[in-house]
Amino acid sequence: MRIFKFLLLFIAVPLFAQQGGMWIPSMLKGMNETEMQRLGMKMTAEDIYDVNQSSLKDAIVHFDGGCTSEIISPKGLLLTNHHCGYGEIQSHSSVEHDYLQDGFWAMSLSEELPNPGMVATLIVSINDVTNSVLEGVAQLNSEAEKQKKIQENISKIQTTFPKENWQENQIKTFYEGNQYLLFVTETFKDIRLVGAPPSAIGKFGSDTDNWVWPRHTGDFSLFRIYAGKDNKPAAYSKDNVPYTPKHFLPISLDGVAEGDFTMVFGFPGRTQEYLPSFAVEQIVNSLNPAKIEIRDAALKVQDGFMRKDKAIKIQYASKYARVANYWKKWIGENLGLKKSNAIQLKKEYENEFSKNVAAKGKSADYGNLLSDFEKYYNQINDYALARDYFVEVALRNTELLSAGFRLYQLEQVYKTKGEQAFNDRKNNTIKGLESFYKDFNATVDKNVFEKLITLYGQKSPLIPSEFKTMDYAKVTNEVYAKSKLASYSGVQELLKGDAKQVLKKLNKDKGFILIKKMADNYFTNIGPKYDEIDLQISALQREYMKAQLEMFPNGRFFPDANSTLRITYGQVKGYSPSDAVYYEPVTHLEGVMEKYVPNDYEFDVPEKLIQLINTKNYGQYAAKDGKMPVCFIATNHTTGGNSGSPALDAHGNLVGLNFDRVWEGTMSDIHYDPAICRNIMVDIRYVLFIIDKYAGAKHLIDEMHLVYPKK
Ligand code: ARG
Ligand code: ASP
């Protein structure tokens, strides 16, 4: 009987036999360390994270709150992706110096370019503060009271936990509210641009190749951390000096082969691995299709204009890439969730969970969890869908409406905080909208608007009936003919005068009236109810996590990503995307030439790179077979935010730079399947080859520490 039960557990819980997971670097001792060493790692948990001595974690840097970067020289040289440094590279560009198109290389420290407002954060220590955060919480009755108490405790601990005066404390929740960790951090504020390849290398393949393997993109850029003379964080000053790190990553020129151990160290943003089947069903069948349809319509319109008009192409390039990135990801995610049978697997897992709950006599505590989930997910469906329609149509993809929404918020500020707050906000809004309108084209936006307001009216639940019956073409024409929101000068005109005058003008404006109806509806009929149900779902999710940890004591449970420092590990490995097809794990420069389309905006190749390829001038960076590797894939479980993360070998040497995932595995944020989920990295030898042979920036290579561990 015992053996039978054991077997059952083993068979029915296939999720645990798998790889994957994003682990907390201070808690690797035990299961993770054993697994990592079994996969080939030659280090200990202390080599990765140590508070008393320098360790790998001292080289890992949160790049401006979004991406990851790593220190690769004793002089604070930072490596990250081209798409992570894109905004900075763009902001230093002009028609005379188009660094996006031509690349940029500082040939000495004095040529490195400052980026006001940009920050880079290091983790000093990770501390478990769960007990203090949850103090006095259990005895409270309602979920709202509990959350309030938790927030109070968090603010108290954040101000009192010991740290140096140049450091910060930040508390984050793990395992859906079952654990709280405090991070002591150091944030540097003088980060300068050092180098970037041309987009034809750094963004090679652009949207067509995005989320796709095989890949041939040199997606990297270089920055440098500057510190005060005391090596502490300091605001920008020309007297600041390159930061001396506690650790920087040695770089291995040995390269990778199938089966090699690799790990990725970085700041993954958000995953939802423990959703019940009802939630995944809702994403697959309801939310993702709606968002995909909206973006599909917006992108088609923009693409049509961008192909015909060069100025529009420049104006919309960055916005288009941002919207297209997740549009494409959701399509891949839905395909992957269906193909991997994720919903069915979740249901089987839930059955197993329920059996365990009954067998362990825990029905009183956990017996209703799944049926409660089902109830609340049914309740939230229309609110969640209406919320996505509002956000995607009004806030993310129709520019006139999103500008209008800022003015709507301005009106709210006046109503809740009065004239002074209104004036401050008004001045900020005027400034903020200036750069917004620089990249705004009313004709493009009008065409997007007509498509999107139609989708909103015909498909969003919980909207005022007038939106369902309006003549969309007529409304579109009226709004773009009459609303002052269709130009920056119009907005400036609207905002002239005191609060009363401004609000009077706003409330006569056709565009403003429309967004106000949509926003008022959202804030009265959708948002509050959504938040109310969502609070219950979060509480259930916390209880469900606790229950899973108890019911499957040998399970491999990692906390969902939450923009904190994590380790993920695996092996270099190809995969089979479909019947009879196998993808090898490494690409080469030959593949760049196979994809080459002269003058194409996605697949052009710079003349100088073609020459280097023709003469096979690869120097010390070529692989043993004489070929130049470009990208490789492995089974590391990564997500958005892991871009720019280092891929490290068994000894902790840098071998690659993470930047993407493969098409078939984009569902890994919800369901990680080791058979097809792969992360994509640039081979570090390709990065060095471009810096040295393409850009002639040998002085940067000289700063680094190159090693050949196998030789
Ligand atoms: N898909 C990658 C990530 O989510 C890369 C995105 C940047 N590249 C692009 N073509 N938009 O961020
Ligand atoms: N491209 C993503 C990033 O920018 C990484 C991913 O989603 O795999 O973080």
XYZ file of C-alpha atoms and ligand atoms in Angstrom:
732
model
C 0.000 0.000 0.000
C 2.755 2.413 0.944
C 4.719 1.574 -2.181
C 1.603 1.938 -4.255
C 0.929 5.380 -2.892
C 4.507 6.420 -3.418
C 4.379 5.282 -7.016
C 1.154 7.074 -7.605
C 2.616 10.287 -6.308
C 5.573 9.870 -8.565
C 3.610 9.182 -11.709
C 0.876 11.668 -11.156
C 3.105 14.602 -10.310
C 5.278 14.768 -13.389
C 5.963 18.456 -12.822
C 8.531 17.613 -10.162
C 10.768 15.394 -12.214
C 11.440 18.377 -14.406
C 14.056 21.010 -14.595
C 13.332 24.668 -14.502
C 12.786 27.107 -11.719
C 14.221 30.453 -10.682
C 15.885 30.049 -7.339
C 16.887 32.424 -4.577
C 20.697 32.706 -4.596
C 21.001 32.766 -0.791
C 19.082 29.493 -0.447
C 20.838 27.105 -2.826
C 22.394 24.865 -0.174
C 20.828 21.410 -0.307
C 18.576 20.440 -3.205
C 19.745 23.081 -5.719
C 23.458 22.734 -5.032
C 23.190 18.952 -5.399
C 21.254 19.238 -8.662
C 23.629 21.850 -10.059
C 26.669 19.759 -9.267
C 25.010 16.722 -10.774
C 24.452 18.737 -13.963
C 28.162 19.541 -14.026
C 28.699 22.645 -11.880
C 32.158 22.798 -10.305
C 31.294 25.475 -7.719
C 29.620 25.512 -4.301
C 26.616 27.535 -3.188
C 28.984 29.932 -1.377
C 30.852 30.701 -4.603
C 27.554 32.021 -5.961
C 26.262 33.890 -2.930
C 28.237 34.870 0.160
C 27.728 37.874 2.416
C 31.133 37.765 4.056
C 33.342 37.343 1.007
C 33.053 38.396 -2.571
C 31.022 35.985 -4.688
C 29.419 35.828 -8.134
C 26.421 37.875 -7.010
C 28.666 40.938 -6.596
C 29.007 41.100 -10.387
C 25.272 40.952 -11.162
C 23.573 44.312 -11.640
C 19.912 45.267 -12.059
C 20.040 47.522 -15.128
C 17.796 50.569 -14.674
C 15.143 48.491 -12.894
C 14.236 46.402 -15.964
C 16.966 44.320 -17.537
C 20.007 42.596 -16.048
C 23.678 43.437 -16.643
C 27.004 42.161 -15.335
C 30.402 43.623 -14.448
C 33.144 42.258 -16.688
C 36.234 44.256 -15.722
C 37.937 45.649 -12.606
C 36.903 49.097 -13.887
C 33.157 48.609 -13.630
C 32.555 47.752 -17.301
C 28.939 46.578 -17.692
C 27.604 44.215 -20.318
C 23.892 44.095 -21.213
C 21.689 43.665 -24.299
C 21.425 46.077 -27.211
C 17.642 46.078 -26.696
C 18.166 46.993 -23.026
C 20.423 49.953 -23.857
C 18.271 50.899 -26.867
C 16.690 53.967 -25.249
C 20.073 55.370 -24.194
C 21.674 54.638 -27.566
C 18.711 56.337 -29.257
C 18.798 59.361 -26.977
C 22.441 60.091 -27.900
C 21.642 59.756 -31.585
C 20.923 62.482 -34.107
C 20.819 62.617 -37.893
C 24.577 63.428 -37.892
C 25.461 60.663 -35.380
C 22.977 57.855 -35.774
C 24.350 55.429 -33.192
C 21.368 53.107 -33.671
C 22.263 52.683 -37.311
C 26.062 52.943 -37.178
C 26.939 51.837 -33.654
C 28.928 53.784 -31.062
C 32.335 53.130 -29.510
C 34.035 55.271 -26.871
C 37.754 54.995 -27.570
C 38.701 56.312 -24.122
C 37.015 56.974 -20.754
C 36.541 60.618 -21.677
C 34.355 59.653 -24.645
C 31.913 57.616 -22.568
C 28.446 59.204 -22.557
C 26.476 59.975 -19.357
C 22.785 59.017 -19.100
C 20.951 61.271 -16.650
C 18.328 59.433 -14.627
C 19.708 55.985 -15.313
C 20.547 53.680 -12.385
C 22.278 50.342 -11.758
C 21.643 48.345 -8.581
C 23.767 45.755 -6.778
C 22.496 43.357 -4.112
C 24.452 43.544 -0.850
C 22.539 40.918 1.136
C 19.306 38.909 1.234
C 17.567 38.464 4.609
C 14.507 36.456 5.619
C 12.093 38.758 7.498
C 8.954 36.625 7.173
C 8.231 36.405 10.900
C 8.494 40.149 11.488
C 6.358 40.966 8.444
C 3.609 38.564 9.498
C 3.616 39.651 13.149
C 0.090 40.316 14.380
C -1.459 39.346 11.043
C -2.930 35.891 11.714
C -5.445 37.123 14.301
C -6.996 39.663 11.905
C -10.191 38.678 10.154
C -10.557 40.285 6.773
C -8.066 40.024 3.938
C -8.020 43.818 3.626
C -7.040 44.254 7.297
C -4.321 41.644 6.926
C -2.832 43.398 3.913
C -2.910 46.730 5.724
C -1.054 45.295 8.711
C 1.511 43.641 6.442
C 2.155 46.970 4.709
C 2.630 48.698 8.083
C 5.089 46.042 9.220
C 6.973 46.279 5.936
C 7.424 50.059 6.178
C 8.613 49.719 9.769
C 11.168 47.012 8.987
C 12.400 48.815 5.893
C 13.259 51.881 7.943
C 14.801 50.071 10.907
C 16.728 47.159 9.377
C 20.488 47.864 9.763
C 22.262 49.166 6.641
C 24.918 51.697 5.650
C 23.699 55.198 4.898
C 24.367 54.904 1.128
C 22.331 51.702 0.918
C 18.599 50.945 0.691
C 16.314 48.285 2.167
C 13.586 46.707 0.118
C 11.169 43.941 1.113
C 9.558 41.632 -1.448
C 7.072 38.813 -1.085
C 7.769 35.227 -2.214
C 5.644 32.102 -2.586
C 2.499 34.233 -3.004
C 2.814 35.839 0.427
C 4.226 32.911 2.395
C 7.730 34.332 2.632
C 9.206 37.839 2.826
C 12.811 38.705 2.030
C 14.602 41.977 2.617
C 17.246 43.072 0.130
C 19.961 45.512 1.103
C 20.938 47.233 -2.135
C 23.384 49.800 -3.513
C 22.220 51.932 -6.415
C 24.712 53.705 -8.665
C 23.556 56.807 -10.491
C 26.324 57.620 -12.923
C 26.142 55.038 -15.707
C 27.807 55.863 -19.021
C 27.414 54.405 -22.473
C 30.626 52.733 -23.676
C 29.743 50.871 -26.826
C 27.021 49.486 -29.062
C 27.135 47.646 -32.371
C 25.017 48.871 -35.307
C 21.397 47.647 -35.226
C 22.199 45.426 -38.212
C 24.221 43.376 -35.689
C 22.582 44.203 -32.327
C 19.028 43.869 -33.642
C 19.700 41.574 -36.614
C 16.463 39.812 -37.577
C 14.381 42.405 -35.699
C 10.702 41.454 -35.299
C 10.735 38.537 -37.732
C 13.373 36.691 -35.711
C 12.162 37.942 -32.305
C 11.210 34.966 -30.022
C 12.585 32.610 -32.645
C 15.338 30.018 -32.929
C 17.658 29.635 -34.885
C 18.870 33.142 -34.137
C 21.810 35.272 -35.310
C 21.583 38.481 -33.269
C 24.553 40.183 -31.560
C 22.209 41.647 -28.945
C 24.739 43.427 -26.683
C 25.840 46.866 -25.546
C 28.410 48.136 -23.041
C 28.093 50.643 -20.213
C 30.273 51.589 -17.241
C 29.428 52.238 -13.589
C 31.013 55.395 -12.214
C 31.316 56.064 -8.467
C 32.524 58.841 -6.221
C 36.212 58.899 -5.234
C 35.249 56.713 -2.220
C 33.849 54.044 -4.625
C 30.323 54.716 -3.278
C 27.250 55.637 -5.335
C 27.263 59.303 -6.357
C 25.216 61.558 -8.605
C 26.794 62.286 -12.003
C 29.957 64.347 -11.851
C 32.792 64.601 -14.325
C 35.098 63.897 -11.375
C 33.534 60.485 -10.699
C 35.748 57.470 -11.334
C 35.130 53.971 -12.723
C 33.674 51.728 -10.011
C 35.937 49.048 -8.514
C 33.710 45.989 -8.020
C 33.979 43.303 -5.349
C 33.841 40.788 -8.171
C 33.838 40.863 -11.970
C 33.192 37.935 -14.289
C 36.153 36.251 -15.973
C 35.352 35.428 -19.596
C 35.879 31.950 -21.011
C 36.936 31.582 -24.639
C 36.323 27.834 -24.516
C 32.730 28.119 -25.715
C 29.939 25.665 -25.117
C 28.983 22.253 -26.434
C 25.727 20.320 -26.171
C 25.329 18.958 -22.642
C 27.484 21.605 -20.936
C 26.251 23.012 -17.628
C 25.157 26.661 -17.745
C 23.423 28.939 -15.321
C 21.797 32.313 -15.747
C 22.023 34.853 -12.945
C 19.682 37.831 -13.126
C 16.460 39.659 -12.333
C 13.481 37.801 -13.884
C 10.372 40.012 -13.796
C 7.166 38.017 -13.449
C 5.972 34.437 -13.821
C 2.687 32.718 -12.882
C 3.672 29.083 -12.500
C 1.131 28.179 -9.793
C -2.098 29.347 -11.386
C -4.968 26.882 -11.126
C -6.289 25.377 -14.379
C -9.259 27.796 -14.349
C -6.916 30.764 -14.579
C -4.894 29.250 -17.409
C -8.094 28.459 -19.281
C -9.109 32.101 -18.927
C -5.758 33.321 -20.254
C -5.772 30.920 -23.202
C -9.409 31.251 -24.221
C -10.363 34.750 -23.209
C -7.653 37.256 -22.227
C -4.796 36.442 -24.624
C -7.042 36.255 -27.731
C -8.561 39.657 -26.919
C -5.192 41.322 -26.394
C -3.728 39.674 -29.498
C -6.660 40.828 -31.635
C -6.371 44.429 -30.424
C -2.617 44.633 -30.990
C -2.893 42.816 -34.279
C -5.204 45.547 -35.551
C -3.031 48.388 -34.238
C 0.199 46.902 -35.580
C -1.238 46.245 -39.049
C -2.252 49.879 -39.391
C 1.125 51.184 -38.163
C 3.092 48.776 -40.308
C 1.212 49.924 -43.411
C 2.229 53.531 -42.774
C 5.788 52.683 -41.690
C 6.473 50.842 -44.919
C 5.339 53.785 -47.036
C 6.851 56.676 -45.087
C 10.384 56.893 -43.719
C 9.635 59.624 -41.193
C 6.762 57.595 -39.759
C 9.001 54.556 -39.632
C 11.460 56.393 -37.386
C 8.669 57.883 -35.252
C 7.012 54.528 -34.641
C 10.037 52.137 -34.631
C 10.497 51.886 -30.891
C 6.769 51.927 -30.010
C 6.081 49.333 -32.665
C 8.846 47.040 -31.359
C 7.489 47.295 -27.808
C 3.888 46.516 -28.761
C 4.925 43.792 -31.219
C 7.170 42.090 -28.649
C 4.338 41.027 -26.347
C 1.808 40.623 -29.164
C 4.098 37.981 -30.608
C 4.831 36.500 -27.199
C 1.131 35.994 -26.397
C 0.600 34.233 -29.717
C 3.487 31.879 -28.978
C 2.318 31.430 -25.395
C -1.151 30.350 -26.482
C 0.226 27.932 -29.079
C 2.620 26.450 -26.517
C 0.021 26.128 -23.763
C -2.262 24.270 -26.146
C 0.431 22.090 -27.670
C 1.846 21.090 -24.283
C -1.634 20.342 -22.930
C -0.983 22.666 -20.032
C -4.613 22.922 -18.913
C -5.096 19.152 -18.862
C -1.808 18.661 -16.984
C -2.862 21.264 -14.436
C -6.185 19.472 -13.971
C -4.433 16.154 -13.368
C -2.135 17.812 -10.889
C -5.136 19.351 -9.116
C -6.776 15.903 -8.855
C -3.631 14.579 -7.263
C -3.552 17.524 -4.916
C -7.160 16.875 -3.868
C -6.461 13.202 -3.254
C -3.528 14.101 -1.026
C -5.590 16.646 0.876
C -8.190 13.958 1.605
C -5.590 11.277 2.414
C -3.767 13.551 4.848
C -6.968 14.534 6.598
C -6.655 18.197 5.567
C -10.030 18.611 3.916
C -11.177 21.098 6.535
C -8.243 23.401 5.689
C -7.748 22.890 1.972
C -10.766 20.960 0.727
C -12.515 23.994 -0.797
C -9.515 25.712 -2.348
C -10.053 24.528 -5.911
C -13.799 25.033 -5.964
C -13.270 28.523 -4.506
C -10.781 29.273 -7.242
C -13.320 28.142 -9.809
C -15.987 30.343 -8.289
C -13.817 33.467 -8.162
C -12.313 32.973 -11.627
C -15.840 32.673 -13.014
C -16.761 35.869 -11.202
C -13.713 37.817 -12.354
C -13.831 36.784 -16.028
C -15.842 39.708 -17.403
C -14.053 42.225 -15.190
C -10.634 40.934 -16.223
C -11.618 41.021 -19.882
C -13.117 44.516 -19.624
C -9.978 45.649 -17.839
C -7.779 44.328 -20.648
C -9.979 46.018 -23.256
C -9.753 49.336 -21.447
C -6.009 49.108 -20.871
C -5.102 47.864 -24.344
C -7.471 50.117 -26.303
C -7.367 53.324 -24.296
C -4.029 53.296 -22.478
C -1.589 51.319 -24.586
C -2.500 51.434 -28.253
C -4.549 54.527 -29.122
C -2.314 57.497 -28.546
C -4.970 60.201 -28.558
C -6.843 58.353 -25.841
C -3.760 57.709 -23.745
C -2.836 61.404 -23.923
C -6.452 62.182 -23.049
C -6.216 59.853 -20.073
C -3.377 61.955 -18.647
C -5.689 64.954 -18.773
C -8.434 62.874 -17.171
C -6.030 62.137 -14.323
C -5.287 65.848 -14.121
C -8.984 66.541 -13.616
C -9.066 63.895 -10.870
C -6.116 65.560 -9.152
C -8.054 68.804 -9.063
C -11.131 67.102 -7.644
C -9.249 65.235 -4.927
C -6.267 67.483 -4.117
C -7.150 71.001 -5.209
C -5.715 73.835 -7.244
C -2.055 73.727 -6.161
C -1.665 70.012 -6.898
C -3.490 70.605 -10.180
C -1.009 73.265 -11.256
C 2.034 71.127 -10.416
C 0.593 68.202 -12.266
C -0.417 70.383 -15.195
C 3.126 71.641 -15.701
C 4.499 68.096 -15.557
C 1.872 66.913 -18.010
C 2.696 69.657 -20.511
C 6.388 68.754 -20.306
C 5.768 65.007 -20.411
C 3.529 65.208 -23.458
C 6.038 67.174 -25.527
C 8.215 64.139 -26.300
C 5.077 62.015 -26.643
C 3.754 64.199 -29.470
C 7.132 64.339 -31.194
C 6.523 60.729 -32.229
C 2.772 61.132 -32.823
C 1.161 61.070 -36.242
C -2.548 61.935 -36.208
C -3.313 60.090 -39.449
C -1.753 56.851 -38.238
C -3.455 57.168 -34.877
C -6.835 57.960 -36.421
C -6.724 54.728 -38.374
C -5.713 52.796 -35.270
C -8.469 54.495 -33.282
C -11.215 53.493 -35.682
C -10.195 49.828 -35.565
C -9.733 49.739 -31.799
C -12.816 51.676 -30.737
C -14.818 49.273 -32.909
C -13.308 46.251 -31.148
C -13.936 47.893 -27.788
C -17.551 48.672 -28.599
C -18.339 45.313 -30.127
C -16.397 43.032 -27.828
C -15.704 44.482 -24.398
C -18.114 43.434 -21.669
C -19.358 45.963 -19.087
C -19.292 49.118 -21.178
C -21.899 51.865 -21.579
C -24.471 50.918 -24.218
C -23.756 53.961 -26.379
C -20.384 52.409 -27.289
C -22.143 49.334 -28.604
C -24.379 51.201 -30.996
C -22.287 54.165 -32.117
C -21.261 54.783 -35.720
C -17.539 54.147 -35.285
C -16.412 55.767 -38.532
C -18.422 58.898 -37.796
C -17.118 59.163 -34.238
C -13.562 58.675 -35.478
C -13.906 61.465 -38.027
C -15.432 63.816 -35.492
C -12.828 63.175 -32.832
C -9.827 63.637 -35.120
C -11.358 66.657 -36.838
C -12.420 68.470 -33.676
C -10.436 67.256 -30.667
C -7.509 69.403 -29.567
C -5.832 66.194 -28.415
C -4.837 65.507 -32.017
C -1.792 67.795 -31.770
C 0.635 69.104 -29.171
C -0.275 72.709 -29.863
C -3.906 71.742 -29.308
C -3.036 70.226 -25.928
C -1.085 73.342 -24.953
C -4.118 75.428 -25.853
C -6.408 73.183 -23.798
C -4.141 73.507 -20.773
C -3.866 77.293 -20.844
C -5.485 79.068 -17.912
C -6.467 78.233 -14.341
C -8.056 74.986 -13.224
C -11.661 76.122 -13.801
C -10.908 77.381 -17.307
C -8.933 74.279 -18.230
C -11.608 71.876 -16.972
C -14.288 73.781 -18.824
C -12.363 73.496 -22.086
C -11.546 69.847 -21.491
C -15.159 68.912 -20.920
C -16.159 70.391 -24.244
C -13.478 68.522 -26.166
C -14.770 65.526 -28.171
C -11.691 63.384 -27.509
C -11.651 64.179 -23.814
C -15.367 63.475 -23.449
C -14.846 60.069 -24.996
C -11.899 58.977 -22.858
C -13.683 60.344 -19.805
C -16.664 58.095 -20.473
C -14.377 55.105 -20.866
C -12.320 55.918 -17.771
C -15.318 56.774 -15.578
C -16.874 53.486 -16.580
C -13.660 51.659 -15.766
C -13.246 53.274 -12.366
C -16.866 52.810 -11.305
C -18.019 49.595 -12.926
C -14.884 47.534 -13.508
C -11.789 48.388 -11.451
C -13.249 48.247 -7.902
C -15.029 44.951 -8.485
C -11.954 43.519 -10.197
C -9.763 44.519 -7.247
C -12.223 43.081 -4.780
C -12.310 39.648 -6.452
C -8.592 39.764 -7.157
C -7.891 40.246 -3.454
C -9.788 37.039 -2.745
C -7.897 35.230 -5.496
C -4.555 36.404 -4.085
C -5.540 35.121 -0.667
C -6.478 31.768 -2.208
C -3.254 31.687 -4.177
C -1.318 32.188 -0.923
C -3.260 29.391 0.763
C -2.862 27.124 -2.276
C 0.908 27.657 -2.291
C 1.121 26.841 1.397
C -1.010 23.740 0.838
C 1.081 22.526 -2.122
C 4.264 22.838 -0.060
C 2.608 20.726 2.638
C 0.933 18.153 0.387
C 4.047 17.540 -1.744
C 6.930 17.836 0.713
C 9.399 16.580 -1.893
C 8.145 18.905 -4.634
C 10.475 21.244 -6.481
C 8.706 24.511 -5.681
C 10.436 27.751 -6.606
C 8.877 31.132 -5.923
C 7.399 32.950 -8.931
C 9.657 35.616 -10.421
C 9.226 39.070 -8.860
C 12.112 41.166 -10.232
C 14.481 39.912 -7.530
C 17.859 38.271 -8.036
C 17.553 34.626 -9.101
C 19.587 31.706 -10.377
C 18.335 29.342 -13.027
C 20.398 26.465 -14.347
C 20.389 23.811 -17.042
C 22.345 22.445 -19.945
C 23.081 23.470 -23.493
C 20.562 21.510 -25.486
C 18.812 21.421 -28.881
C 15.129 20.561 -29.219
C 12.536 19.256 -31.583
C 9.938 21.932 -32.420
C 7.797 19.622 -34.542
C 7.660 16.168 -36.037
C 10.896 15.171 -37.769
C 12.554 18.540 -37.136
C 15.506 18.970 -34.780
C 17.172 22.277 -33.893
C 20.854 22.222 -32.998
C 21.880 24.358 -30.037
C 24.538 26.586 -31.687
C 24.338 29.006 -34.650
C 27.269 30.418 -36.655
C 28.127 33.422 -38.802
C 27.379 31.335 -41.899
C 23.722 31.646 -40.842
C 23.942 35.436 -40.872
C 24.896 35.271 -44.528
C 22.097 32.790 -45.236
C 19.598 35.307 -43.868
C 21.268 38.344 -45.488
C 18.931 40.551 -47.559
C 20.815 43.643 -48.828
C 19.253 46.910 -47.586
C 16.421 45.102 -45.836
C 15.437 46.784 -42.584
C 15.656 43.510 -40.683
C 18.264 41.387 -42.457
C 20.877 43.746 -43.847
C 24.503 42.967 -42.889
C 27.166 45.686 -42.485
C 29.815 45.707 -45.218
C 32.650 45.374 -42.713
C 31.142 42.259 -41.157
C 30.806 40.668 -44.597
C 34.513 41.305 -45.169
C 35.454 39.743 -41.849
C 33.318 36.723 -42.671
C 34.792 36.387 -46.170
C 38.350 36.467 -44.826
C 37.437 34.386 -41.753
C 39.258 36.997 -39.692
C 38.038 35.700 -36.322
C 41.311 35.806 -34.340
C 41.295 34.067 -30.977
C 37.476 34.086 -30.899
C 36.812 31.276 -33.403
C 35.678 27.869 -32.181
C 37.990 24.894 -32.526
C 36.488 24.047 -35.919
C 37.441 27.508 -37.168
C 33.822 28.732 -37.328
C 32.483 31.779 -35.508
C 29.590 30.871 -33.165
C 26.846 33.517 -32.808
C 24.075 32.278 -30.473
C 23.230 29.187 -28.437
C 20.317 27.794 -26.428
C 19.988 25.916 -23.136
C 17.348 24.687 -20.694
C 17.642 27.682 -18.345
C 14.223 28.869 -17.160
C 14.169 32.612 -17.859
C 11.629 35.377 -18.379
C 11.369 39.089 -19.214
C 13.972 40.920 -17.103
C 16.512 38.174 -17.659
C 17.593 40.009 -20.777
C 21.216 40.970 -20.361
C 21.802 38.236 -17.774
C 25.132 36.440 -17.855
C 25.243 32.800 -18.905
C 27.964 31.215 -16.766
C 29.874 27.965 -17.159
C 30.569 25.318 -14.498
C 33.306 27.518 -12.988
C 31.424 30.811 -12.991
C 33.086 32.176 -16.123
C 31.036 34.204 -18.577
C 30.198 32.230 -21.742
C 27.094 33.980 -23.038
C 24.599 36.815 -22.726
C 20.894 35.955 -22.352
C 18.415 37.867 -24.514
C 15.362 35.834 -25.552
C 13.460 32.528 -25.607
C 12.440 30.140 -28.395
C 9.024 30.380 -30.065
C 7.691 27.002 -28.914
C 8.672 27.734 -25.296
C 7.282 31.238 -24.762
C 4.623 29.731 -22.477
C 7.295 29.077 -19.848
C 5.988 31.976 -17.712
C 2.898 29.886 -17.013
C 3.983 26.323 -17.718
C 7.627 25.295 -18.061
C 8.119 22.243 -20.282
C 11.762 21.139 -20.381
C 11.234 19.378 -23.707
C 10.746 22.632 -25.617
C 11.522 25.606 -23.349
C 14.913 27.123 -24.165
C 16.568 30.436 -23.437
C 18.598 32.135 -26.175
C 22.046 33.620 -25.533
C 24.684 35.393 -27.625
C 27.958 33.495 -27.506
C 30.430 35.682 -25.618
C 33.066 34.997 -28.272
C 30.860 36.699 -30.855
C 30.521 39.716 -28.534
C 34.306 39.950 -28.103
C 34.889 39.429 -31.833
C 32.599 42.356 -32.641
C 34.249 44.596 -30.026
C 37.748 43.696 -31.183
C 37.691 42.932 -34.909
C 34.585 44.848 -36.004
C 34.773 47.951 -33.806
C 38.529 48.029 -33.217
C 37.959 48.650 -29.500
C 40.773 46.364 -28.364
C 41.350 48.553 -25.267
C 38.060 47.187 -23.868
C 39.191 43.578 -24.376
C 42.418 44.458 -22.546
C 40.397 45.475 -19.486
C 38.736 42.067 -19.297
C 40.082 38.840 -17.865
C 40.035 36.087 -20.517
C 40.421 32.451 -19.447
C 40.616 29.065 -21.170
C 39.566 26.625 -18.440
C 39.771 23.411 -20.480
C 43.197 24.101 -21.965
N 11.792 39.013 -27.102
C 12.875 39.591 -26.349
C 12.354 40.130 -24.988
O 11.246 39.926 -24.625
C 13.600 40.632 -27.116
C 12.852 41.877 -27.416
C 13.627 42.931 -28.123
N 13.680 42.696 -29.551
C 12.714 43.060 -30.442
N 12.831 42.733 -31.695
N 11.652 43.754 -30.083
O 12.509 41.177 -24.513
N 13.685 39.340 -24.068
C 13.352 39.266 -22.671
C 13.879 40.450 -21.869
O 14.011 41.533 -22.401
C 13.797 37.965 -22.084
C 12.733 36.914 -22.219
O 11.554 37.250 -22.089
O 13.094 35.755 -22.410
O 14.042 40.394 -20.676
